Amino acid sequence: MHELATYIKLFFPVAEDELAAIAGQFRPLEFAKGDYFLKQGRYCDRLAFITSGLIRLYREVDGKEVTQWISSKGYFVTDLASFVFQTPGRWNIQALTDCTLYSIDRTAYQNLNQTIPKWQELDKLFVAKCFVMLEERIFSHLHMTAEERYHRLLADSPELFNQVPLQYLASMIGMTPETLSRLRSKQLKG
Amino acid sequence: MHELATYIKLFFPVAEDELAAIAGQFRPLEFAKGDYFLKQGRYCDRLAFITSGLIRLYREVDGKEVTQWISSKGYFVTDLASFVFQTPGRWNIQALTDCTLYSIDRTAYQNLNQTIPKWQELDKLFVAKCFVMLEERIFSHLHMTAEERYHRLLADSPELFNQVPLQYLASMIGMTPETLSRLRSKQLKG
DNA sequence: ATAACTTCTTGATTTTTATCAAGCGCACGC
DNA sequence: GCGTGCGCTTGATAAAAATCAAGAAGTTAT
């Protein structure tokens, strides 16, 4: 549990008693490689914090899996639209490796909102931070080439290249596996 | 002012007195075509709701302007990272036409957070809704062609095509003006 | 009204990326 | 141990999109 508290403290100052009250609402949760946290179309009624492992968000389009994002230690994971607005889930959310999480369900989450004012603010700041990350990610698609996006991912998250099938990374940055493969070999030679 | 209140009510149920208290903190603000709401690098200390006009977010990269988004009536406009986390503004935010806005500054905004609990929730929901829109926008870059993104923009926001220079729209959906032009003429012929 | 701009279009060409197809290396199960 | 499948690479080709260049149409300023 302390890992979530540590992470929150790094992000935003919260009094110890509030921190304990918040963290106390999260329950440990384990996933084995291949397990689904959410299947597309079902309602997502939980939000989880990852303490170890990798989790992939993807959606099927024309029979192909398109990977939206891969979350690792220190990230929260949920289908935000489904969790917050109670709409059908838009993503498949699957463990790429065995994972340890701390999870909170909708009800407990809403209780936090009412009982701990600081949580409201914290929660808003988390979402705002994620919003800003997505803005930058969109921007990268507006002006960068596939090669530039590859180099950025490599710079930002080099660890993913050892741990995640490259085809998922290719999809996540908007190119085919073949293109990613060629960019990699080009880098080795160049 | 009632326009902001109307918009909020559509989005989320709020008691009339709270609504009045919220809306009362926003001040009318006018921009002439070409005026800047924010210049890149400066701090953004306000959040505004658009009641008429069009506003473009863009950033300069390698001497070229890249348009991130065009906001119109019913949208909020700000540089969220700058407004919330007090970092230097990442966008130029410029009026494409004369605009009428309702604006709130950081101080008043933070007062709302403390005095009106419902505002905290409302504000979080706004950001969450925008987050979900951005997720979908990223996804469209992962699996759609330029032509598909053009058709989607045309379906979602046909009014922009009469009111906004096409080069800005092209940039916003990640293609050159020439490509957009060809897709348009292809559609006329096909 | 006319010159100067800006915006958009069109054409020719190059570059980038996707697609299709084959093969390699490795892990896994039988 | 030996197929079998999966993930990755490589090659050939096709398609998509960018770039470069020129010109048309409409706007703005003088």
CSV table of C-alpha atoms (C1' of nucleotides) in Angstrom, one decimal:
chain,number,residue,atom,x,y,z
A,1,MET,CA,0.0,0.0,0.0
A,2,HIS,CA,2.8,2.4,0.9
A,3,GLU,CA,3.8,2.5,-2.8
A,4,LEU,CA,0.6,4.3,-3.7
A,5,ALA,CA,1.0,6.7,-0.8
A,6,THR,CA,4.6,7.4,-1.8
A,7,TYR,CA,3.5,8.1,-5.4
A,8,ILE,CA,0.8,10.5,-4.3
A,9,LYS,CA,3.1,12.3,-2.0
A,10,LEU,CA,5.6,12.8,-4.8
A,11,PHE,CA,2.9,14.3,-6.9
A,12,PHE,CA,1.0,16.5,-4.5
A,13,PRO,CA,1.3,17.4,-0.8
A,14,VAL,CA,-1.4,15.6,1.3
A,15,ALA,CA,-1.6,15.2,5.0
A,16,GLU,CA,-0.6,11.8,6.4
A,17,ASP,CA,-4.0,11.0,7.8
A,18,GLU,CA,-5.7,11.9,4.6
A,19,LEU,CA,-3.2,9.9,2.7
A,20,ALA,CA,-3.9,6.9,4.9
A,21,ALA,CA,-7.6,7.3,4.4
A,22,ILE,CA,-7.2,7.4,0.7
A,23,ALA,CA,-4.7,4.5,0.4
A,24,GLY,CA,-6.9,2.5,2.8
A,25,GLN,CA,-9.7,2.4,0.2
A,26,PHE,CA,-7.5,0.6,-2.3
A,27,ARG,CA,-7.3,-3.2,-2.2
A,28,PRO,CA,-4.4,-5.3,-3.5
A,29,LEU,CA,-5.2,-7.1,-6.7
A,30,GLU,CA,-3.2,-9.6,-8.8
A,31,PHE,CA,-3.3,-10.3,-12.5
A,32,ALA,CA,-1.6,-13.2,-14.3
A,33,LYS,CA,-0.1,-12.6,-17.7
A,34,GLY,CA,-2.9,-12.6,-20.3
A,35,ASP,CA,-5.7,-11.8,-17.8
A,36,TYR,CA,-8.2,-9.1,-18.7
A,37,PHE,CA,-8.8,-6.1,-16.4
A,38,LEU,CA,-11.5,-5.1,-18.8
A,39,LYS,CA,-13.1,-6.4,-22.0
A,40,GLN,CA,-14.4,-4.0,-24.5
A,41,GLY,CA,-18.2,-3.4,-24.2
A,42,ARG,CA,-18.3,-4.3,-20.5
A,43,TYR,CA,-18.6,-1.6,-17.9
A,44,CYS,CA,-15.4,-0.7,-16.0
A,45,ASP,CA,-16.2,-0.2,-12.4
A,46,ARG,CA,-12.7,0.1,-11.0
A,47,LEU,CA,-9.6,2.2,-11.0
A,48,ALA,CA,-6.2,0.6,-10.3
A,49,PHE,CA,-2.7,1.7,-9.5
A,50,ILE,CA,0.1,-0.5,-10.9
A,51,THR,CA,3.0,-1.4,-8.6
A,52,SER,CA,4.5,-4.0,-10.9
A,53,GLY,CA,3.9,-5.4,-14.4
A,54,LEU,CA,2.7,-4.1,-17.7
A,55,ILE,CA,-0.8,-3.6,-18.9
A,56,ARG,CA,-2.0,-2.9,-22.5
A,57,LEU,CA,-5.0,-1.0,-23.7
A,58,TYR,CA,-6.2,-1.9,-27.1
A,59,ARG,CA,-9.2,-2.0,-29.4
A,60,GLU,CA,-10.1,-4.2,-32.3
A,61,VAL,CA,-10.6,-2.5,-35.6
A,62,ASP,CA,-11.3,-4.4,-38.9
A,63,GLY,CA,-10.1,-7.6,-37.2
A,64,LYS,CA,-6.8,-6.0,-36.2
A,65,GLU,CA,-5.8,-5.1,-32.7
A,66,VAL,CA,-4.7,-1.5,-32.3
A,67,THR,CA,-2.7,-0.7,-29.1
A,68,GLN,CA,-3.6,2.6,-27.6
A,69,TRP,CA,-1.2,2.6,-24.7
A,70,ILE,CA,0.9,0.4,-22.4
A,71,SER,CA,0.9,1.2,-18.7
A,72,SER,CA,3.5,0.3,-16.2
A,73,LYS,CA,4.5,0.8,-12.6
A,74,GLY,CA,3.3,4.1,-11.2
A,75,TYR,CA,0.4,4.5,-13.6
A,76,PHE,CA,-3.3,4.4,-12.9
A,77,VAL,CA,-5.3,2.2,-15.2
A,78,THR,CA,-9.0,2.3,-16.0
A,79,ASP,CA,-11.3,3.1,-18.9
A,80,LEU,CA,-12.0,6.6,-17.8
A,81,ALA,CA,-15.1,7.2,-19.8
A,82,SER,CA,-16.6,4.0,-18.5
A,83,PHE,CA,-15.5,4.5,-15.0
A,84,VAL,CA,-16.6,8.1,-14.7
A,85,PHE,CA,-19.6,8.3,-17.0
A,86,GLN,CA,-20.7,4.7,-16.8
A,87,THR,CA,-20.6,4.1,-20.5
A,88,PRO,CA,-19.7,0.7,-22.1
A,89,GLY,CA,-15.9,0.2,-22.0
A,90,ARG,CA,-14.1,1.3,-25.2
A,91,TRP,CA,-10.9,-0.7,-24.5
A,92,ASN,CA,-9.6,-4.1,-23.9
A,93,ILE,CA,-7.3,-3.9,-20.9
A,94,GLN,CA,-5.0,-6.9,-20.6
A,95,ALA,CA,-2.0,-7.8,-18.4
A,96,LEU,CA,1.1,-8.3,-20.6
A,97,THR,CA,2.9,-9.7,-17.7
A,98,ASP,CA,2.0,-10.8,-14.2
A,99,CYS,CA,0.9,-7.7,-12.4
A,100,THR,CA,0.3,-6.4,-8.9
A,101,LEU,CA,-2.2,-3.6,-8.5
A,102,TYR,CA,-4.1,-1.6,-5.9
A,103,SER,CA,-7.6,-1.3,-6.9
A,104,ILE,CA,-10.6,0.8,-5.9
A,105,ASP,CA,-14.2,0.3,-7.1
A,106,ARG,CA,-16.6,3.0,-8.1
A,107,THR,CA,-18.5,3.1,-4.9
A,108,ALA,CA,-15.5,3.5,-2.7
A,109,TYR,CA,-14.1,6.0,-5.2
A,110,GLN,CA,-17.2,8.2,-4.9
A,111,ASN,CA,-17.1,7.9,-1.2
A,112,LEU,CA,-13.6,9.3,-1.2
A,113,ASN,CA,-14.8,12.2,-3.2
A,114,GLN,CA,-17.4,13.0,-0.5
A,115,THR,CA,-15.3,12.3,2.6
A,116,ILE,CA,-11.9,13.6,1.6
A,117,PRO,CA,-12.0,17.0,0.0
A,118,LYS,CA,-8.3,16.8,-0.8
A,119,TRP,CA,-8.9,13.7,-2.9
A,120,GLN,CA,-11.2,15.6,-5.2
A,121,GLU,CA,-8.4,18.0,-6.0
A,122,LEU,CA,-5.8,15.3,-6.3
A,123,ASP,CA,-8.0,13.3,-8.6
A,124,LYS,CA,-8.6,16.4,-10.8
A,125,LEU,CA,-4.9,17.0,-11.0
A,126,PHE,CA,-4.2,13.4,-12.0
A,127,VAL,CA,-6.7,13.7,-14.8
A,128,ALA,CA,-5.3,17.1,-15.8
A,129,LYS,CA,-1.8,15.7,-16.0
A,130,CYS,CA,-3.0,12.9,-18.2
A,131,PHE,CA,-4.8,15.3,-20.4
A,132,VAL,CA,-1.7,17.2,-20.9
A,133,MET,CA,0.2,14.1,-21.8
A,134,LEU,CA,-2.4,13.2,-24.4
A,135,GLU,CA,-2.3,16.7,-25.9
A,136,GLU,CA,1.4,16.3,-26.5
A,137,ARG,CA,0.9,12.8,-27.9
A,138,ILE,CA,-1.6,14.2,-30.4
A,139,PHE,CA,0.8,17.0,-31.3
A,140,SER,CA,3.5,14.4,-32.0
A,141,HIS,CA,1.2,12.9,-34.6
A,142,LEU,CA,0.6,16.2,-36.2
A,143,HIS,CA,4.2,17.1,-37.0
A,144,MET,CA,6.5,14.1,-36.5
A,145,THR,CA,7.4,11.3,-38.9
A,146,ALA,CA,7.3,7.7,-37.9
A,147,GLU,CA,11.0,7.8,-37.4
A,148,GLU,CA,10.8,10.7,-35.0
A,149,ARG,CA,8.0,9.1,-33.0
A,150,TYR,CA,10.1,5.9,-32.7
A,151,HIS,CA,13.1,7.9,-31.4
A,152,ARG,CA,10.9,9.7,-28.9
A,153,LEU,CA,9.5,6.5,-27.6
A,154,LEU,CA,13.0,5.0,-27.3
A,155,ALA,CA,14.1,8.0,-25.4
A,156,ASP,CA,11.1,8.2,-23.1
A,157,SER,CA,10.6,4.5,-22.4
A,158,PRO,CA,13.6,2.4,-23.5
A,159,GLU,CA,12.6,-0.3,-21.0
A,160,LEU,CA,9.5,-1.1,-23.1
A,161,PHE,CA,11.6,-2.4,-26.0
A,162,ASN,CA,12.9,-5.4,-23.9
A,163,GLN,CA,9.6,-6.2,-22.3
A,164,VAL,CA,6.9,-5.7,-24.8
A,165,PRO,CA,6.3,-7.4,-28.2
A,166,LEU,CA,7.5,-4.8,-30.8
A,167,GLN,CA,4.3,-5.1,-32.8
A,168,TYR,CA,2.4,-3.6,-29.9
A,169,LEU,CA,4.9,-0.7,-29.7
A,170,ALA,CA,4.6,-0.1,-33.4
A,171,SER,CA,0.8,0.1,-33.2
A,172,MET,CA,1.0,2.4,-30.2
A,173,ILE,CA,3.1,4.9,-32.2
A,174,GLY,CA,1.0,4.6,-35.4
A,175,MET,CA,3.1,2.4,-37.7
A,176,THR,CA,3.3,-1.2,-38.9
A,177,PRO,CA,5.6,-3.7,-37.3
A,178,GLU,CA,7.6,-3.8,-40.6
A,179,THR,CA,8.3,-0.1,-40.4
A,180,LEU,CA,9.4,-0.3,-36.8
A,181,SER,CA,11.7,-3.2,-37.6
A,182,ARG,CA,13.3,-1.2,-40.5
A,183,LEU,CA,13.7,1.9,-38.3
A,184,ARG,CA,15.5,-0.3,-35.7
A,185,SER,CA,17.9,-1.9,-38.2
A,186,LYS,CA,18.5,1.5,-39.7
A,187,GLN,CA,19.6,2.8,-36.3
A,188,LEU,CA,21.9,-0.2,-35.8
A,189,LYS,CA,23.7,0.5,-39.1
A,190,GLY,CA,23.6,4.3,-39.1
B,1,MET,CA,-23.8,34.8,-18.6
B,2,HIS,CA,-26.8,32.6,-18.9
B,3,GLU,CA,-25.2,30.8,-21.8
B,4,LEU,CA,-22.5,29.4,-19.5
B,5,ALA,CA,-25.2,28.4,-17.0
B,6,THR,CA,-27.2,26.7,-19.7
B,7,TYR,CA,-24.2,24.8,-20.9
B,8,ILE,CA,-23.3,23.6,-17.4
B,9,LYS,CA,-26.9,22.5,-16.8
B,10,LEU,CA,-26.9,20.4,-19.9
B,11,PHE,CA,-23.8,18.7,-18.9
B,12,PHE,CA,-24.4,18.1,-15.2
B,13,PRO,CA,-27.2,18.8,-12.7
B,14,VAL,CA,-26.3,21.7,-10.4
B,15,ALA,CA,-28.6,23.6,-8.1
B,16,GLU,CA,-29.6,27.1,-9.3
B,17,ASP,CA,-27.9,29.0,-6.4
B,18,GLU,CA,-24.7,27.1,-7.0
B,19,LEU,CA,-25.0,27.7,-10.7
B,20,ALA,CA,-25.4,31.5,-10.1
B,21,ALA,CA,-22.4,31.5,-7.8
B,22,ILE,CA,-20.3,29.8,-10.4
B,23,ALA,CA,-21.4,31.8,-13.3
B,24,GLY,CA,-21.1,35.0,-11.3
B,25,GLN,CA,-17.3,34.5,-11.1
B,26,PHE,CA,-16.9,34.6,-14.9
B,27,ARG,CA,-16.5,38.0,-16.5
B,28,PRO,CA,-17.4,38.9,-20.1
B,29,LEU,CA,-14.4,39.3,-22.4
B,30,GLU,CA,-14.1,40.3,-26.0
B,31,PHE,CA,-11.4,39.5,-28.5
B,32,ALA,CA,-11.0,40.9,-32.0
B,33,LYS,CA,-9.9,38.7,-34.9
B,34,GLY,CA,-6.2,38.1,-34.6
B,35,ASP,CA,-5.9,38.9,-30.9
B,36,TYR,CA,-4.0,36.5,-28.7
B,37,PHE,CA,-5.6,34.9,-25.7
B,38,LEU,CA,-2.1,33.5,-24.9
B,39,LYS,CA,1.3,33.6,-26.4
B,40,GLN,CA,3.6,30.6,-26.1
B,41,GLY,CA,6.0,30.8,-23.2
B,42,ARG,CA,3.9,33.1,-21.2
B,43,TYR,CA,1.8,31.9,-18.2
B,44,CYS,CA,-1.9,31.3,-18.8
B,45,ASP,CA,-3.8,32.6,-15.8
B,46,ARG,CA,-7.3,32.3,-17.1
B,47,LEU,CA,-9.9,29.9,-18.3
B,48,ALA,CA,-12.6,31.1,-20.7
B,49,PHE,CA,-15.9,29.8,-22.1
B,50,ILE,CA,-16.7,30.7,-25.7
B,51,THR,CA,-20.1,32.1,-26.5
B,52,SER,CA,-19.3,33.1,-30.1
B,53,GLY,CA,-16.3,33.1,-32.4
B,54,LEU,CA,-13.5,30.7,-33.2
B,55,ILE,CA,-10.1,30.3,-31.4
B,56,ARG,CA,-7.1,28.4,-32.6
B,57,LEU,CA,-4.4,26.7,-30.5
B,58,TYR,CA,-1.1,26.3,-32.3
B,59,ARG,CA,2.6,25.9,-31.8
B,60,GLU,CA,5.5,26.8,-34.0
B,61,VAL,CA,7.8,23.9,-35.0
B,62,ASP,CA,10.8,24.4,-37.4
B,63,GLY,CA,9.3,27.7,-38.5
B,64,LYS,CA,6.0,26.2,-39.3
B,65,GLU,CA,2.7,26.7,-37.4
B,66,VAL,CA,1.1,23.4,-36.3
B,67,THR,CA,-2.5,23.8,-35.4
B,68,GLN,CA,-3.5,21.6,-32.4
B,69,TRP,CA,-7.2,22.5,-32.2
B,70,ILE,CA,-9.9,25.0,-33.1
B,71,SER,CA,-12.4,25.8,-30.4
B,72,SER,CA,-15.8,27.3,-31.0
B,73,LYS,CA,-19.0,28.2,-29.1
B,74,GLY,CA,-19.6,26.0,-26.1
B,75,TYR,CA,-15.9,25.1,-25.5
B,76,PHE,CA,-13.7,26.1,-22.7
B,77,VAL,CA,-10.3,27.5,-23.7
B,78,THR,CA,-7.1,27.6,-21.8
B,79,ASP,CA,-3.6,26.1,-21.7
B,80,LEU,CA,-4.5,23.5,-19.1
B,81,ALA,CA,-0.9,22.7,-18.1
B,82,SER,CA,-0.1,26.4,-17.6
B,83,PHE,CA,-3.4,27.2,-15.9
B,84,VAL,CA,-3.4,24.3,-13.5
B,85,PHE,CA,0.3,23.6,-12.9
B,86,GLN,CA,1.7,27.1,-13.5
B,87,THR,CA,4.1,26.1,-16.2
B,88,PRO,CA,5.0,28.3,-19.2
B,89,GLY,CA,2.3,28.2,-21.8
B,90,ARG,CA,2.8,25.6,-24.5
B,91,TRP,CA,0.4,27.0,-27.1
B,92,ASN,CA,-0.4,30.2,-28.9
B,93,ILE,CA,-4.1,30.8,-28.5
B,94,GLN,CA,-5.4,33.2,-31.1
B,95,ALA,CA,-8.9,34.5,-32.1
B,96,LEU,CA,-9.6,33.4,-35.7
B,97,THR,CA,-12.7,35.7,-35.7
B,98,ASP,CA,-14.1,38.3,-33.3
B,99,CYS,CA,-15.0,36.4,-30.1
B,100,THR,CA,-17.2,36.8,-27.0
B,101,LEU,CA,-16.1,34.9,-24.0
B,102,TYR,CA,-16.7,34.5,-20.3
B,103,SER,CA,-13.4,34.4,-18.4
B,104,ILE,CA,-12.3,33.5,-14.9
B,105,ASP,CA,-8.8,34.0,-13.5
B,106,ARG,CA,-6.8,31.6,-11.5
B,107,THR,CA,-7.6,33.2,-8.2
B,108,ALA,CA,-11.3,33.2,-8.6
B,109,TYR,CA,-11.1,29.7,-10.0
B,110,GLN,CA,-9.4,28.4,-7.0
B,111,ASN,CA,-11.9,30.2,-4.8
B,112,LEU,CA,-14.7,28.3,-6.6
B,113,ASN,CA,-12.9,25.1,-5.8
B,114,GLN,CA,-13.0,25.9,-2.1
B,115,THR,CA,-16.4,27.5,-1.8
B,116,ILE,CA,-18.5,25.4,-4.1
B,117,PRO,CA,-17.9,21.7,-3.6
B,118,LYS,CA,-20.1,20.9,-6.7
B,119,TRP,CA,-17.7,22.9,-8.8
B,120,GLN,CA,-14.8,20.6,-7.9
B,121,GLU,CA,-16.8,17.7,-9.2
B,122,LEU,CA,-18.0,19.6,-12.3
B,123,ASP,CA,-14.6,20.7,-13.1
B,124,LYS,CA,-13.2,17.2,-12.8
B,125,LEU,CA,-15.9,15.9,-15.1
B,126,PHE,CA,-15.1,18.6,-17.7
B,127,VAL,CA,-11.5,17.6,-17.8
B,128,ALA,CA,-12.4,13.9,-17.9
B,129,LYS,CA,-14.7,14.5,-20.8
B,130,CYS,CA,-11.9,16.3,-22.7
B,131,PHE,CA,-9.5,13.5,-21.8
B,132,VAL,CA,-11.8,11.0,-23.4
B,133,MET,CA,-12.0,13.1,-26.6
B,134,LEU,CA,-8.3,13.3,-26.8
B,135,GLU,CA,-8.0,9.5,-26.3
B,136,GLU,CA,-10.3,9.0,-29.3
B,137,ARG,CA,-8.3,11.5,-31.3
B,138,ILE,CA,-5.1,9.7,-30.7
B,139,PHE,CA,-6.7,6.5,-31.6
B,140,SER,CA,-7.8,8.0,-34.9
B,141,HIS,CA,-4.2,8.7,-35.8
B,142,LEU,CA,-3.2,5.1,-34.9
B,143,HIS,CA,-5.5,3.4,-37.4
B,144,MET,CA,-7.0,5.9,-39.8
B,145,THR,CA,-5.7,7.2,-43.1
B,146,ALA,CA,-5.6,10.9,-43.9
B,147,GLU,CA,-8.7,10.5,-46.0
B,148,GLU,CA,-10.6,8.8,-43.2
B,149,ARG,CA,-9.6,11.6,-40.8
B,150,TYR,CA,-10.8,14.2,-43.3
B,151,HIS,CA,-14.1,12.5,-43.6
B,152,ARG,CA,-14.5,12.3,-39.9
B,153,LEU,CA,-13.8,16.0,-39.4
B,154,LEU,CA,-16.2,16.8,-42.2
B,155,ALA,CA,-18.9,14.7,-40.5
B,156,ASP,CA,-18.2,16.0,-37.0
B,157,SER,CA,-17.6,19.7,-37.7
B,158,PRO,CA,-18.8,20.6,-41.2
B,159,GLU,CA,-19.2,24.3,-40.2
B,160,LEU,CA,-15.4,24.6,-39.8
B,161,PHE,CA,-14.9,24.2,-43.5
B,162,ASN,CA,-16.6,27.5,-44.3
B,163,GLN,CA,-15.1,29.5,-41.5
B,164,VAL,CA,-11.6,28.4,-41.1
B,165,PRO,CA,-8.6,28.5,-43.5
B,166,LEU,CA,-8.3,25.0,-44.8
B,167,GLN,CA,-4.6,25.0,-44.1
B,168,TYR,CA,-5.4,25.1,-40.4
B,169,LEU,CA,-7.8,22.2,-40.7
B,170,ALA,CA,-5.2,20.2,-42.6
B,171,SER,CA,-2.6,20.8,-39.9
B,172,MET,CA,-5.1,19.9,-37.2
B,173,ILE,CA,-5.8,16.5,-38.7
B,174,GLY,CA,-2.2,15.8,-39.5
B,175,MET,CA,-1.7,16.4,-43.2
B,176,THR,CA,-0.5,19.1,-45.6
B,177,PRO,CA,-2.8,21.6,-47.2
B,178,GLU,CA,-2.1,20.0,-50.6
B,179,THR,CA,-3.3,16.6,-49.4
B,180,LEU,CA,-6.5,18.1,-47.9
B,181,SER,CA,-7.1,20.0,-51.2
B,182,ARG,CA,-6.8,16.8,-53.2
B,183,LEU,CA,-9.1,14.9,-50.8
B,184,ARG,CA,-11.7,17.6,-51.2
B,185,SER,CA,-11.6,17.5,-55.0
B,186,LYS,CA,-11.6,13.7,-55.0
B,187,GLN,CA,-14.8,13.9,-53.0
B,188,LEU,CA,-16.4,16.4,-55.5
B,189,LYS,CA,-15.6,14.1,-58.4
B,190,GLY,CA,-16.3,10.7,-56.8
C,1,DA,C1',-8.9,50.3,-60.1
C,2,DT,C1',-4.8,48.1,-59.4
C,3,DA,C1',-1.0,46.0,-57.1
C,4,DA,C1',0.4,43.0,-53.5
C,5,DC,C1',-1.0,39.1,-50.7
C,6,DT,C1',-3.0,35.3,-49.2
C,7,DT,C1',-5.3,31.0,-49.9
C,8,DC,C1',-6.3,27.3,-52.4
C,9,DT,C1',-5.6,24.2,-56.3
C,10,DT,C1',-3.2,21.5,-59.6
C,11,DG,C1',0.7,18.9,-61.6
C,12,DA,C1',5.1,16.5,-61.5
C,13,DT,C1',8.1,14.1,-58.6
C,14,DT,C1',10.2,12.2,-54.5
C,15,DT,C1',9.9,10.3,-50.1
C,16,DT,C1',7.6,7.8,-46.7
C,17,DT,C1',5.0,4.1,-45.2
C,18,DA,C1',2.0,0.1,-46.0
C,19,DT,C1',1.2,-4.2,-48.1
C,20,DC,C1',2.3,-8.7,-49.5
C,21,DA,C1',5.3,-12.6,-49.3
C,22,DA,C1',9.0,-15.3,-47.7
C,23,DG,C1',12.2,-16.9,-44.3
C,24,DC,C1',14.7,-17.0,-39.9
C,25,DG,C1',15.2,-17.9,-34.9
C,26,DC,C1',13.4,-19.2,-30.8
C,27,DA,C1',10.2,-21.0,-27.3
C,28,DC,C1',6.7,-24.3,-26.2
C,29,DG,C1',4.3,-28.5,-26.2
C,30,DC,C1',4.0,-33.1,-27.5
D,1,DG,C1',14.1,-34.2,-30.2
D,2,DC,C1',11.1,-32.3,-33.4
D,3,DG,C1',7.4,-30.1,-35.4
D,4,DT,C1',4.5,-25.9,-34.7
D,5,DG,C1',3.5,-21.4,-34.0
D,6,DC,C1',4.8,-16.8,-32.9
D,7,DG,C1',7.5,-12.7,-33.4
D,8,DC,C1',10.6,-10.5,-36.0
D,9,DT,C1',13.1,-9.3,-40.1
D,10,DT,C1',14.0,-8.7,-45.0
D,11,DG,C1',12.9,-7.9,-49.8
D,12,DA,C1',9.9,-6.4,-53.6
D,13,DT,C1',6.2,-3.7,-54.8
D,14,DA,C1',2.3,-0.6,-54.3
D,15,DA,C1',0.0,3.0,-52.2
D,16,DA,C1',-0.2,7.2,-49.6
D,17,DA,C1',1.4,11.5,-48.5
D,18,DA,C1',5.0,15.2,-48.7
D,19,DT,C1',7.5,18.3,-51.3
D,20,DC,C1',8.4,21.5,-54.9
D,21,DA,C1',6.7,24.6,-58.2
D,22,DA,C1',3.4,27.2,-60.7
D,23,DG,C1',-0.7,29.4,-61.3
D,24,DA,C1',-5.7,30.8,-60.3
D,25,DA,C1',-9.1,33.1,-57.5
D,26,DG,C1',-10.3,36.0,-54.1
D,27,DT,C1',-9.0,39.9,-50.5
D,28,DT,C1',-6.9,43.8,-48.8
D,29,DA,C1',-4.6,48.0,-49.0
D,30,DT,C1',-3.2,51.9,-51.4
